[in-house]
Amino acid sequence: MQAIDCPFGFSKALDFDPTLAGFMERDSLGTIRLPYGESDAWLVTSFESVQQVTTDPRFSRAEIIEYDYPRLTAEPIVSPESINVMDPPHSSRIRHLATQAFTPRQVDRMRGRIGLLTDRLLDEMEDAGQPADLVRYLSDPLPQHTILDLLGIDRAEWPRMQEQVQRLLVVGAGNRDVARAAKEDLTGYFTGLVAERRKNPGTDIISVLTEARDGTDQLDDRELAVLALTFTLSGQDTATCQISDIVYLLLTRPKLAEYARAHRKDLTDFIHELLRYIPFRKGVGIPRVALEDVEMDGVVIRQGDFVHVSYLTANRDPDRYPDPHEIVPDRPVAPHMTFGWGGHRCIAVPLAMAELEVALERLLDRFPTLRLAVRPDEVRWDTETIRRFPLELPVAW
Ligand code: HEM
C-alpha cells in the first residue's frame, strides 16, 4: 500500500481527521511518509497494536538516535539524552527517580500553586473586560506559568524561556538552526540552575529531585538539567492545547457544560473522556525502531523498520470504546492513550490532570455564564504547529 503523507494537515475545529479515520478503518497497520527523516515508517492504529508496540522491548526508542529518523520537525524536538529516547533499564531508572516529583503529596502542594496562578490569570481576564480571549488569558499562560513556577524559575526569566521554547516547537526546515540554538541555550541555563539548587535547595521540582533516591542511586547534575528541560518542553503546549480544546467543546456543546456543572464530583472522569475524544495533534510523536523482525496483524515488520503509533486512532478504537466518535460524559472508565502508553507514558499525568481540573473548576466557579463571543465557525485554528488548538477563544460572561 502506498505511504500516506503525514502530518495530515487537517485542522477543521476538533473534527477527526478523515485521512486518519480512513486509515484506521482499512488497516490496523499501514505506512506513512514524514517531512523529515530517511525513510517511510509504519503507522500502527488499533488500541491493541499500539499497546503491543509501546510495551514490547523489540521496539526501541534508544536506537532511533542512531538514525535520521522519520519525524515532523526539521530539528528533533527531543535531545539524544532525553528520557523520551531511552530504553529500559535507563528509562526505567530515570522514570523511577523523576516520578518522585509527582507523588500525591507533591501534587497536592502543586494544586495550591496552580490555583493561585489560575486566579491571578482570571483576575486579569476579568479586569480586561469582555469579550476577552481565553487562550491569551488562560490556556496559553497557565501551563507555562505552572511549570516555570514549579521549577522555581525567577519570574524575570519567564519571557526568555517562553521565547526559546516556542523556537523549538515550530515545524519547518528554515527553523532548524534557530531550534538548535534554543535547545543549547535552555540546556545551559538549566545546568546552572541545578548547581545552584544543590547549594540552596527550596521546595521546587528541581530541589525535590536533587533529593530523589532509589536505594543509593540518585540523579546526577546533567540528568537533572536534561529532565528540567524535558519538563519545560513537555509541560507547556500539550496542556495549553488541551485546556483550549476542552473549553471549546464546553462552549460549543452546552449539554457538556451542563454536565460538567451538574457532576462536579465526576469532573476527573469527564475530563478523561474529553481527553480521549480530542484529536490533539496533526500527526505522530516519536517513533520506535524494530530490533528484529516482528509479526503484527499478519504483516512482518522488518528489523530496522521505523514504527509510529497513533494514540489518536487508538482512542477511537470501536473494539475498546462503543460509539468511539461520541463524547459520552459518563462513559464507564476505560484508560485512554492521550498520555501515551507503556514505557514512555507521560510521567507527569498527576500534574497535567491537576492543571486541567483546577483550570476547569475555577472557570466554572467564577464564570457561571461563560459563553463564546463569536460564532463557532469564526474560531480560527492553528495551521503552523504539530498540535490542534484554537488560536483564539473570544469569550463573554
Ligand atoms: C494535558 C497535558 C499533557 C498531555 C496530553 C501529555 C501527553 C504526553 C504524551 C502523549 C507523551 C508521550 C508518550 C510517548 O512518547 O509515547 C508524554 C510524555 C511525557 N510527558 Fe506529558 N503530557 C502532558 C503534560 C505534561 C506535563 C505538564 C509534563 C511535565 C511537567 C509532562 C512531561 C512529560 C515527559 C517528561 C514525558 C516523557 C516520558 C518518557 O518518554 O518516558 N507532560 N506526555
GROMACS .gro file of C-alpha atoms and ligand atoms in nm:
model
  440
    1MET     CA    1   0.000   0.000   0.000
    2GLN     CA    2   0.123   0.350  -0.079
    3ALA     CA    3   0.253   0.561   0.207
    4ILE     CA    4   0.027   0.845   0.322
    5ASP     CA    5   0.180   1.187   0.385
    6CYS     CA    6   0.199   1.295   0.748
    7PRO     CA    7   0.136   1.548   0.909
    8PHE     CA    8  -0.213   1.506   0.782
    9GLY     CA    9  -0.257   1.883   0.783
   10PHE     CA   10  -0.621   1.863   0.884
   11SER     CA   11  -0.731   2.140   1.117
   12LYS     CA   12  -1.108   2.180   1.100
   13ALA     CA   13  -1.210   2.253   1.457
   14LEU     CA   14  -1.193   1.927   1.651
   15ASP     CA   15  -1.333   1.708   1.374
   16PHE     CA   16  -1.148   1.381   1.341
   17ASP     CA   17  -0.904   1.380   1.050
   18PRO     CA   18  -1.075   1.193   0.762
   19THR     CA   19  -0.740   1.058   0.633
   20LEU     CA   20  -0.668   0.908   0.971
   21ALA     CA   21  -1.024   0.777   1.001
   22GLY     CA   22  -0.993   0.609   0.658
   23PHE     CA   23  -0.655   0.470   0.752
   24MET     CA   24  -0.780   0.307   1.073
   25GLU     CA   25  -1.090   0.166   0.905
   26ARG     CA   26  -0.882  -0.003   0.633
   27ASP     CA   27  -0.594  -0.144   0.838
   28SER     CA   28  -0.453  -0.151   1.186
   29LEU     CA   29  -0.112  -0.112   1.019
   30GLY     CA   30  -0.005   0.099   0.720
   31THR     CA   31   0.278   0.323   0.610
   32ILE     CA   32   0.330   0.697   0.636
   33ARG     CA   33   0.581   0.943   0.491
   34LEU     CA   34   0.701   1.224   0.717
   35PRO     CA   35   0.860   1.550   0.602
   36TYR     CA   36   1.199   1.473   0.761
   37GLY     CA   37   1.398   1.153   0.802
   38GLU     CA   38   1.550   0.887   0.589
   39SER     CA   39   1.256   0.657   0.520
   40ASP     CA   40   0.886   0.586   0.548
   41ALA     CA   41   0.751   0.447   0.872
   42TRP     CA   42   0.481   0.206   0.980
   43LEU     CA   43   0.178   0.357   1.146
   44VAL     CA   44   0.002   0.136   1.397
   45THR     CA   45  -0.357   0.239   1.469
   46SER     CA   46  -0.561  -0.010   1.677
   47PHE     CA   47  -0.561   0.005   2.056
   48GLU     CA   48  -0.427  -0.348   2.085
   49SER     CA   49  -0.142  -0.298   1.834
   50VAL     CA   50  -0.043   0.033   1.993
   51GLN     CA   51  -0.040  -0.145   2.328
   52GLN     CA   52   0.192  -0.407   2.182
   53VAL     CA   53   0.438  -0.165   2.023
   54THR     CA   54   0.461   0.054   2.332
   55THR     CA   55   0.530  -0.237   2.569
   56ASP     CA   56   0.736  -0.477   2.351
   57PRO     CA   57   1.114  -0.440   2.407
   58ARG     CA   58   1.175  -0.544   2.045
   59PHE     CA   59   1.069  -0.189   1.953
   60SER     CA   60   1.337   0.053   2.070
   61ARG     CA   61   1.334   0.427   2.126
   62ALA     CA   62   1.706   0.449   2.211
   63GLU     CA   63   1.806   0.304   1.876
   64ILE     CA   64   1.640   0.581   1.672
   65ILE     CA   65   1.901   0.839   1.768
   66GLU     CA   66   2.148   0.646   1.554
   67TYR     CA   67   1.935   0.739   1.253
   68ASP     CA   68   1.790   1.034   1.070
   69TYR     CA   69   1.456   0.905   1.194
   70PRO     CA   70   1.120   0.994   1.035
   71ARG     CA   71   0.972   1.298   1.212
   72LEU     CA   72   0.761   1.610   1.172
   73THR     CA   73   1.015   1.878   1.263
   74ALA     CA   74   1.348   1.958   1.093
   75GLU     CA   75   1.540   1.957   1.421
   76PRO     CA   76   1.433   1.670   1.651
   77ILE     CA   77   1.245   1.829   1.942
   78VAL     CA   78   1.399   1.589   2.195
   79SER     CA   79   1.770   1.579   2.282
   80PRO     CA   80   1.950   1.247   2.236
   81GLU     CA   81   1.993   1.241   2.616
   82SER     CA   82   1.627   1.293   2.687
   83ILE     CA   83   1.414   1.030   2.862
   84ASN     CA   84   1.184   1.014   2.558
   85VAL     CA   85   1.456   0.833   2.362
   86MET     CA   86   1.580   0.590   2.626
   87ASP     CA   87   1.508   0.222   2.666
   88PRO     CA   88   1.495   0.017   2.985
   89PRO     CA   89   1.686  -0.016   3.210
   90HIS     CA   90   1.797   0.351   3.165
   91SER     CA   91   1.448   0.487   3.106
   92SER     CA   92   1.301   0.289   3.398
   93ARG     CA   93   1.574   0.418   3.627
   94ILE     CA   94   1.521   0.784   3.534
   95ARG     CA   95   1.143   0.748   3.536
   96HIS     CA   96   1.151   0.591   3.880
   97LEU     CA   97   1.356   0.880   4.018
   98ALA     CA   98   1.176   1.154   3.823
   99THR     CA   99   0.823   1.048   3.924
  100GLN     CA  100   0.919   1.124   4.284
  101ALA     CA  101   0.845   1.485   4.188
  102PHE     CA  102   0.480   1.390   4.126
  103THR     CA  103   0.381   1.199   4.440
  104PRO     CA  104   0.029   1.272   4.572
  105ARG     CA  105   0.182   1.491   4.847
  106GLN     CA  106   0.385   1.693   4.594
  107VAL     CA  107   0.090   1.726   4.357
  108ASP     CA  108  -0.135   1.849   4.641
  109ARG     CA  109   0.113   2.125   4.703
  110MET     CA  110   0.131   2.199   4.329
  111ARG     CA  111  -0.251   2.215   4.313
  112GLY     CA  112  -0.237   2.507   4.558
  113ARG     CA  113   0.016   2.692   4.341
  114ILE     CA  114  -0.185   2.620   4.025
  115GLY     CA  115  -0.495   2.760   4.196
  116LEU     CA  116  -0.311   3.084   4.276
  117LEU     CA  117  -0.170   3.115   3.925
  118THR     CA  118  -0.511   3.045   3.770
  119ASP     CA  119  -0.683   3.302   3.990
  120ARG     CA  120  -0.427   3.564   3.903
  121LEU     CA  121  -0.478   3.500   3.530
  122LEU     CA  122  -0.856   3.500   3.559
  123ASP     CA  123  -0.840   3.826   3.757
  124GLU     CA  124  -0.652   3.979   3.465
  125MET     CA  125  -0.910   3.847   3.222
  126GLU     CA  126  -1.194   3.989   3.429
  127ASP     CA  127  -1.017   4.325   3.461
  128ALA     CA  128  -0.961   4.342   3.085
  129GLY     CA  129  -1.339   4.317   3.037
  130GLN     CA  130  -1.543   4.123   2.788
  131PRO     CA  131  -1.513   3.992   2.528
  132ALA     CA  132  -1.173   3.851   2.627
  133ASP     CA  133  -0.957   3.594   2.458
  134LEU     CA  134  -0.943   3.290   2.686
  135VAL     CA  135  -0.640   3.150   2.502
  136ARG     CA  136  -0.443   3.464   2.573
  137TYR     CA  137  -0.555   3.497   2.934
  138LEU     CA  138  -0.569   3.133   3.043
  139SER     CA  139  -0.475   2.840   2.820
  140ASP     CA  140  -0.154   2.992   2.685
  141PRO     CA  141  -0.005   3.128   3.007
  142LEU     CA  142  -0.129   2.879   3.268
  143PRO     CA  143   0.080   2.573   3.167
  144GLN     CA  144   0.384   2.797   3.108
  145HIS     CA  145   0.345   2.972   3.441
  146THR     CA  146   0.278   2.643   3.615
  147ILE     CA  147   0.590   2.461   3.500
  148LEU     CA  148   0.816   2.765   3.536
  149ASP     CA  149   0.678   2.837   3.883
  150LEU     CA  150   0.708   2.472   3.991
  151LEU     CA  151   1.066   2.454   3.864
  152GLY     CA  152   1.130   2.759   4.081
  153ILE     CA  153   1.240   2.982   3.794
  154ASP     CA  154   1.258   3.352   3.863
  155ARG     CA  155   0.968   3.545   3.704
  156ALA     CA  156   1.214   3.780   3.534
  157GLU     CA  157   1.342   3.481   3.331
  158TRP     CA  158   1.000   3.366   3.214
  159PRO     CA  159   0.974   3.569   2.890
  160ARG     CA  160   1.314   3.448   2.769
  161MET     CA  161   1.228   3.084   2.849
  162GLN     CA  162   0.894   3.112   2.672
  163GLU     CA  163   1.054   3.257   2.363
  164GLN     CA  164   1.313   2.978   2.343
  165VAL     CA  165   1.053   2.706   2.390
  166GLN     CA  166   0.845   2.849   2.105
  167ARG     CA  167   1.153   2.844   1.881
  168LEU     CA  168   1.190   2.473   1.944
  169LEU     CA  169   0.836   2.377   1.859
  170VAL     CA  170   0.781   2.538   1.518
  171VAL     CA  171   0.763   2.299   1.222
  172GLY     CA  172   0.970   2.388   0.912
  173ALA     CA  173   1.316   2.334   0.760
  174GLY     CA  174   1.409   2.703   0.797
  175ASN     CA  175   1.377   2.666   1.171
  176ARG     CA  176   1.650   2.404   1.222
  177ASP     CA  177   1.937   2.632   1.334
  178VAL     CA  178   1.714   2.852   1.544
  179ALA     CA  179   1.571   2.545   1.720
  180ARG     CA  180   1.916   2.401   1.783
  181ALA     CA  181   2.044   2.726   1.935
  182ALA     CA  182   1.734   2.749   2.156
  183LYS     CA  183   1.789   2.395   2.281
  184GLU     CA  184   2.151   2.468   2.369
  185ASP     CA  185   2.064   2.791   2.544
  186LEU     CA  186   1.799   2.621   2.758
  187THR     CA  187   2.025   2.326   2.848
  188GLY     CA  188   2.299   2.567   2.960
  189TYR     CA  189   2.052   2.763   3.169
  190PHE     CA  190   1.925   2.452   3.349
  191THR     CA  191   2.276   2.324   3.413
  192GLY     CA  192   2.350   2.645   3.607
  193LEU     CA  193   2.020   2.622   3.792
  194VAL     CA  194   2.081   2.265   3.909
  195ALA     CA  195   2.420   2.360   4.056
  196GLU     CA  196   2.255   2.650   4.239
  197ARG     CA  197   1.973   2.434   4.381
  198ARG     CA  198   2.216   2.176   4.512
  199LYS     CA  199   2.369   2.456   4.719
  200ASN     CA  200   2.043   2.630   4.816
  201PRO     CA  201   1.752   2.385   4.792
  202GLY     CA  202   1.392   2.507   4.804
  203THR     CA  203   1.056   2.335   4.756
  204ASP     CA  204   1.063   2.343   4.373
  205ILE     CA  205   1.072   2.036   4.146
  206ILE     CA  206   1.448   2.062   4.081
  207SER     CA  207   1.524   2.078   4.454
  208VAL     CA  208   1.288   1.784   4.522
  209LEU     CA  209   1.465   1.582   4.252
  210THR     CA  210   1.809   1.653   4.396
  211GLU     CA  211   1.681   1.450   4.693
  212ALA     CA  212   1.515   1.171   4.491
  213ARG     CA  213   1.663   0.828   4.565
  214ASP     CA  214   1.635   0.468   4.462
  215GLY     CA  215   1.846   0.291   4.722
  216THR     CA  216   2.175   0.474   4.692
  217ASP     CA  217   2.109   0.577   4.330
  218GLN     CA  218   2.044   0.947   4.257
  219LEU     CA  219   2.016   1.173   3.953
  220ASP     CA  220   2.341   1.348   3.859
  221ASP     CA  221   2.363   1.716   3.757
  222ARG     CA  222   2.344   1.655   3.386
  223GLU     CA  223   2.047   1.417   3.420
  224LEU     CA  224   1.867   1.673   3.632
  225ALA     CA  225   1.931   1.956   3.384
  226VAL     CA  226   1.804   1.747   3.093
  227LEU     CA  227   1.497   1.647   3.293
  228ALA     CA  228   1.420   2.008   3.380
  229LEU     CA  229   1.442   2.096   3.011
  230THR     CA  230   1.225   1.798   2.919
  231PHE     CA  231   0.962   1.908   3.173
  232THR     CA  232   0.971   2.262   3.037
  233LEU     CA  233   0.920   2.138   2.683
  234SER     CA  234   0.668   1.864   2.755
  235GLY     CA  235   0.460   2.056   3.003
  236GLN     CA  236   0.355   2.359   2.801
  237ASP     CA  237   0.197   2.322   2.461
  238THR     CA  238   0.033   1.988   2.546
  239ALA     CA  239  -0.160   2.136   2.836
  240THR     CA  240  -0.230   2.467   2.655
  241CYS     CA  241  -0.382   2.281   2.368
  242GLN     CA  242  -0.592   2.057   2.596
  243ILE     CA  243  -0.727   2.345   2.806
  244SER     CA  244  -0.832   2.533   2.491
  245ASP     CA  245  -0.980   2.227   2.325
  246ILE     CA  246  -1.173   2.125   2.637
  247VAL     CA  247  -1.312   2.477   2.683
  248TYR     CA  248  -1.400   2.496   2.312
  249LEU     CA  249  -1.600   2.173   2.343
  250LEU     CA  250  -1.786   2.301   2.651
  251LEU     CA  251  -1.863   2.635   2.488
  252THR     CA  252  -1.988   2.486   2.166
  253ARG     CA  253  -2.183   2.195   2.318
  254PRO     CA  254  -2.393   2.337   2.601
  255LYS     CA  255  -2.503   1.989   2.715
  256LEU     CA  256  -2.141   1.912   2.803
  257ALA     CA  257  -2.107   2.233   3.004
  258GLU     CA  258  -2.433   2.149   3.183
  259TYR     CA  259  -2.298   1.805   3.263
  260ALA     CA  260  -1.974   1.950   3.399
  261ARG     CA  261  -2.164   2.187   3.628
  262ALA     CA  262  -2.407   1.922   3.749
  263HIS     CA  263  -2.146   1.649   3.808
  264ARG     CA  264  -1.863   1.828   3.980
  265LYS     CA  265  -1.756   1.521   4.175
  266ASP     CA  266  -1.717   1.329   3.847
  267LEU     CA  267  -1.511   1.605   3.683
  268THR     CA  268  -1.194   1.394   3.663
  269ASP     CA  269  -1.366   1.109   3.474
  270PHE     CA  270  -1.542   1.359   3.249
  271ILE     CA  271  -1.210   1.527   3.165
  272HIS     CA  272  -1.063   1.186   3.080
  273GLU     CA  273  -1.349   1.123   2.835
  274LEU     CA  274  -1.284   1.462   2.672
  275LEU     CA  275  -0.912   1.382   2.652
  276ARG     CA  276  -0.992   1.051   2.484
  277TYR     CA  277  -1.205   1.230   2.227
  278ILE     CA  278  -0.987   1.532   2.148
  279PRO     CA  279  -0.762   1.474   1.843
  280PHE     CA  280  -0.489   1.693   1.984
  281ARG     CA  281  -0.214   1.654   1.727
  282LYS     CA  282  -0.185   1.659   1.348
  283GLY     CA  283   0.046   1.365   1.319
  284VAL     CA  284   0.252   1.137   1.534
  285GLY     CA  285   0.510   1.162   1.812
  286ILE     CA  286   0.847   0.990   1.838
  287PRO     CA  287   0.888   0.657   1.653
  288ARG     CA  288   1.049   0.332   1.762
  289VAL     CA  289   1.271   0.107   1.557
  290ALA     CA  290   1.230  -0.274   1.532
  291LEU     CA  291   1.535  -0.453   1.675
  292GLU     CA  292   1.434  -0.776   1.499
  293ASP     CA  293   1.164  -0.896   1.260
  294VAL     CA  294   0.828  -0.881   1.436
  295GLU     CA  295   0.500  -1.014   1.300
  296MET     CA  296   0.197  -0.799   1.375
  297ASP     CA  297  -0.153  -0.830   1.239
  298GLY     CA  298  -0.032  -1.063   0.962
  299VAL     CA  299   0.244  -0.825   0.846
  300VAL     CA  300   0.616  -0.864   0.910
  301ILE     CA  301   0.784  -0.551   1.042
  302ARG     CA  302   1.148  -0.592   0.943
  303GLN     CA  303   1.444  -0.531   1.169
  304GLY     CA  304   1.544  -0.165   1.124
  305ASP     CA  305   1.194  -0.051   1.024
  306PHE     CA  306   1.060   0.261   1.199
  307VAL     CA  307   0.727   0.229   1.373
  308HIS     CA  308   0.499   0.514   1.475
  309VAL     CA  309   0.187   0.464   1.682
  310SER     CA  310  -0.129   0.673   1.666
  311TYR     CA  311  -0.271   0.742   2.010
  312LEU     CA  312  -0.550   0.931   1.832
  313THR     CA  313  -0.683   0.632   1.640
  314ALA     CA  314  -0.630   0.401   1.940
  315ASN     CA  315  -0.855   0.637   2.137
  316ARG     CA  316  -1.128   0.586   1.876
  317ASP     CA  317  -1.096   0.208   1.852
  318PRO     CA  318  -1.454   0.070   1.837
  319ASP     CA  319  -1.342  -0.259   1.994
  320ARG     CA  320  -1.242  -0.069   2.304
  321TYR     CA  321  -1.492   0.219   2.318
  322PRO     CA  322  -1.851   0.170   2.199
  323ASP     CA  323  -1.956   0.472   1.986
  324PRO     CA  324  -1.594   0.590   1.979
  325HIS     CA  325  -1.671   0.911   1.789
  326GLU     CA  326  -1.920   1.029   2.053
  327ILE     CA  327  -1.842   1.209   2.377
  328VAL     CA  328  -2.019   1.003   2.642
  329PRO     CA  329  -1.973   1.208   2.963
  330ASP     CA  330  -2.048   0.914   3.194
  331ARG     CA  331  -1.868   0.654   2.983
  332PRO     CA  332  -1.752   0.366   3.204
  333VAL     CA  333  -1.388   0.433   3.287
  334ALA     CA  334  -1.153   0.272   3.033
  335PRO     CA  335  -0.799   0.413   3.022
  336HIS     CA  336  -0.725   0.617   2.710
  337MET     CA  337  -0.398   0.688   2.532
  338THR     CA  338  -0.385   1.067   2.530
  339PHE     CA  339  -0.099   1.049   2.779
  340GLY     CA  340   0.066   0.773   2.578
  341TRP     CA  341   0.107   0.413   2.689
  342GLY     CA  342   0.372   0.172   2.813
  343GLY     CA  343   0.732   0.260   2.882
  344HIS     CA  344   0.703   0.624   2.775
  345ARG     CA  345   0.361   0.717   2.910
  346CYS     CA  346   0.361   1.076   3.034
  347ILE     CA  347   0.535   1.082   3.370
  348ALA     CA  348   0.354   1.395   3.481
  349VAL     CA  349  -0.007   1.277   3.446
  350PRO     CA  350  -0.095   1.378   3.807
  351LEU     CA  351   0.034   1.729   3.741
  352ALA     CA  352  -0.132   1.752   3.397
  353MET     CA  353  -0.465   1.641   3.543
  354ALA     CA  354  -0.430   1.886   3.834
  355GLU     CA  355  -0.385   2.170   3.584
  356LEU     CA  356  -0.685   2.071   3.376
  357GLU     CA  357  -0.905   2.017   3.682
  358VAL     CA  358  -0.811   2.343   3.852
  359ALA     CA  359  -0.850   2.543   3.530
  360LEU     CA  360  -1.193   2.399   3.463
  361GLU     CA  361  -1.312   2.421   3.825
  362ARG     CA  362  -1.211   2.786   3.850
  363LEU     CA  363  -1.373   2.872   3.517
  364LEU     CA  364  -1.699   2.702   3.613
  365ASP     CA  365  -1.700   2.869   3.957
  366ARG     CA  366  -1.604   3.218   3.854
  367PHE     CA  367  -1.787   3.247   3.521
  368PRO     CA  368  -2.117   3.059   3.550
  369THR     CA  369  -2.247   3.221   3.229
  370LEU     CA  370  -1.929   3.185   3.022
  371ARG     CA  371  -2.004   3.175   2.650
  372LEU     CA  372  -1.832   3.207   2.316
  373ALA     CA  373  -1.842   3.568   2.196
  374VAL     CA  374  -1.821   3.469   1.828
  375ARG     CA  375  -1.989   3.202   1.615
  376PRO     CA  376  -1.813   2.861   1.643
  377ASP     CA  377  -1.723   2.877   1.272
  378GLU     CA  378  -1.545   3.208   1.331
  379VAL     CA  379  -1.293   3.047   1.565
  380ARG     CA  380  -0.957   3.022   1.386
  381TRP     CA  381  -0.747   2.707   1.427
  382ASP     CA  382  -0.371   2.667   1.427
  383THR     CA  383  -0.217   2.552   1.099
  384GLU     CA  384   0.152   2.609   1.186
  385THR     CA  385   0.239   2.357   1.455
  386ILE     CA  386   0.206   1.985   1.517
  387ARG     CA  387  -0.089   2.030   1.754
  388ARG     CA  388  -0.458   2.111   1.705
  389PHE     CA  389  -0.593   2.405   1.900
  390PRO     CA  390  -0.788   2.730   1.853
  391LEU     CA  391  -0.571   3.038   1.808
  392GLU     CA  392  -0.824   3.247   1.999
  393LEU     CA  393  -1.133   3.182   2.206
  394PRO     CA  394  -1.320   3.512   2.247
  395VAL     CA  395  -1.548   3.470   2.547
  396ALA     CA  396  -1.806   3.673   2.735
  397TRP     CA  397  -1.972   3.611   3.073
  398HEM     C1  398  -0.254   1.767   2.925
  398HEM     C2  399  -0.124   1.771   2.925
  398HEM     C3  400  -0.032   1.663   2.877
  398HEM     C4  401  -0.051   1.567   2.780
  398HEM     C5  402  -0.173   1.546   2.693
  398HEM     C6  403   0.070   1.489   2.774
  398HEM     C7  404   0.090   1.383   2.687
  398HEM     C8  405   0.208   1.312   2.676
  398HEM     C9  406   0.235   1.213   2.576
  398HEM    C10  407   0.141   1.170   2.467
  398HEM    C11  408   0.359   1.166   2.599
  398HEM    C12  409   0.441   1.076   2.511
  398HEM    C13  410   0.421   0.933   2.515
  398HEM    C14  411   0.518   0.866   2.419
  398HEM     O1  412   0.631   0.908   2.399
  398HEM     O2  413   0.475   0.771   2.358
  398HEM    C15  414   0.413   1.238   2.711
  398HEM    C16  415   0.538   1.216   2.763
  398HEM    C17  416   0.595   1.295   2.858
  398HEM     N1  417   0.533   1.397   2.927
  398HEM    FE1  418   0.342   1.457   2.909
  398HEM     N2  419   0.159   1.536   2.866
  398HEM    C18  420   0.100   1.643   2.930
  398HEM    C19  421   0.156   1.721   3.028
  398HEM    C20  422   0.283   1.706   3.075
  398HEM    C21  423   0.343   1.790   3.175
  398HEM    C22  424   0.273   1.905   3.245
  398HEM    C23  425   0.473   1.745   3.191
  398HEM    C24  426   0.583   1.792   3.280
  398HEM    C25  427   0.581   1.884   3.363
  398HEM    C26  428   0.490   1.632   3.103
  398HEM    C27  429   0.607   1.559   3.094
  398HEM    C28  430   0.625   1.452   3.011
  398HEM    C29  431   0.753   1.379   2.998
  398HEM    C30  432   0.880   1.406   3.073
  398HEM    C31  433   0.731   1.279   2.904
  398HEM    C32  434   0.834   1.177   2.854
  398HEM    C33  435   0.813   1.043   2.920
  398HEM    C34  436   0.901   0.934   2.863
  398HEM     O3  437   0.935   0.938   2.745
  398HEM     O4  438   0.936   0.840   2.938
  398HEM     N3  439   0.375   1.612   3.034
  398HEM     N4  440   0.318   1.326   2.758
   0.00000   0.00000   0.00000
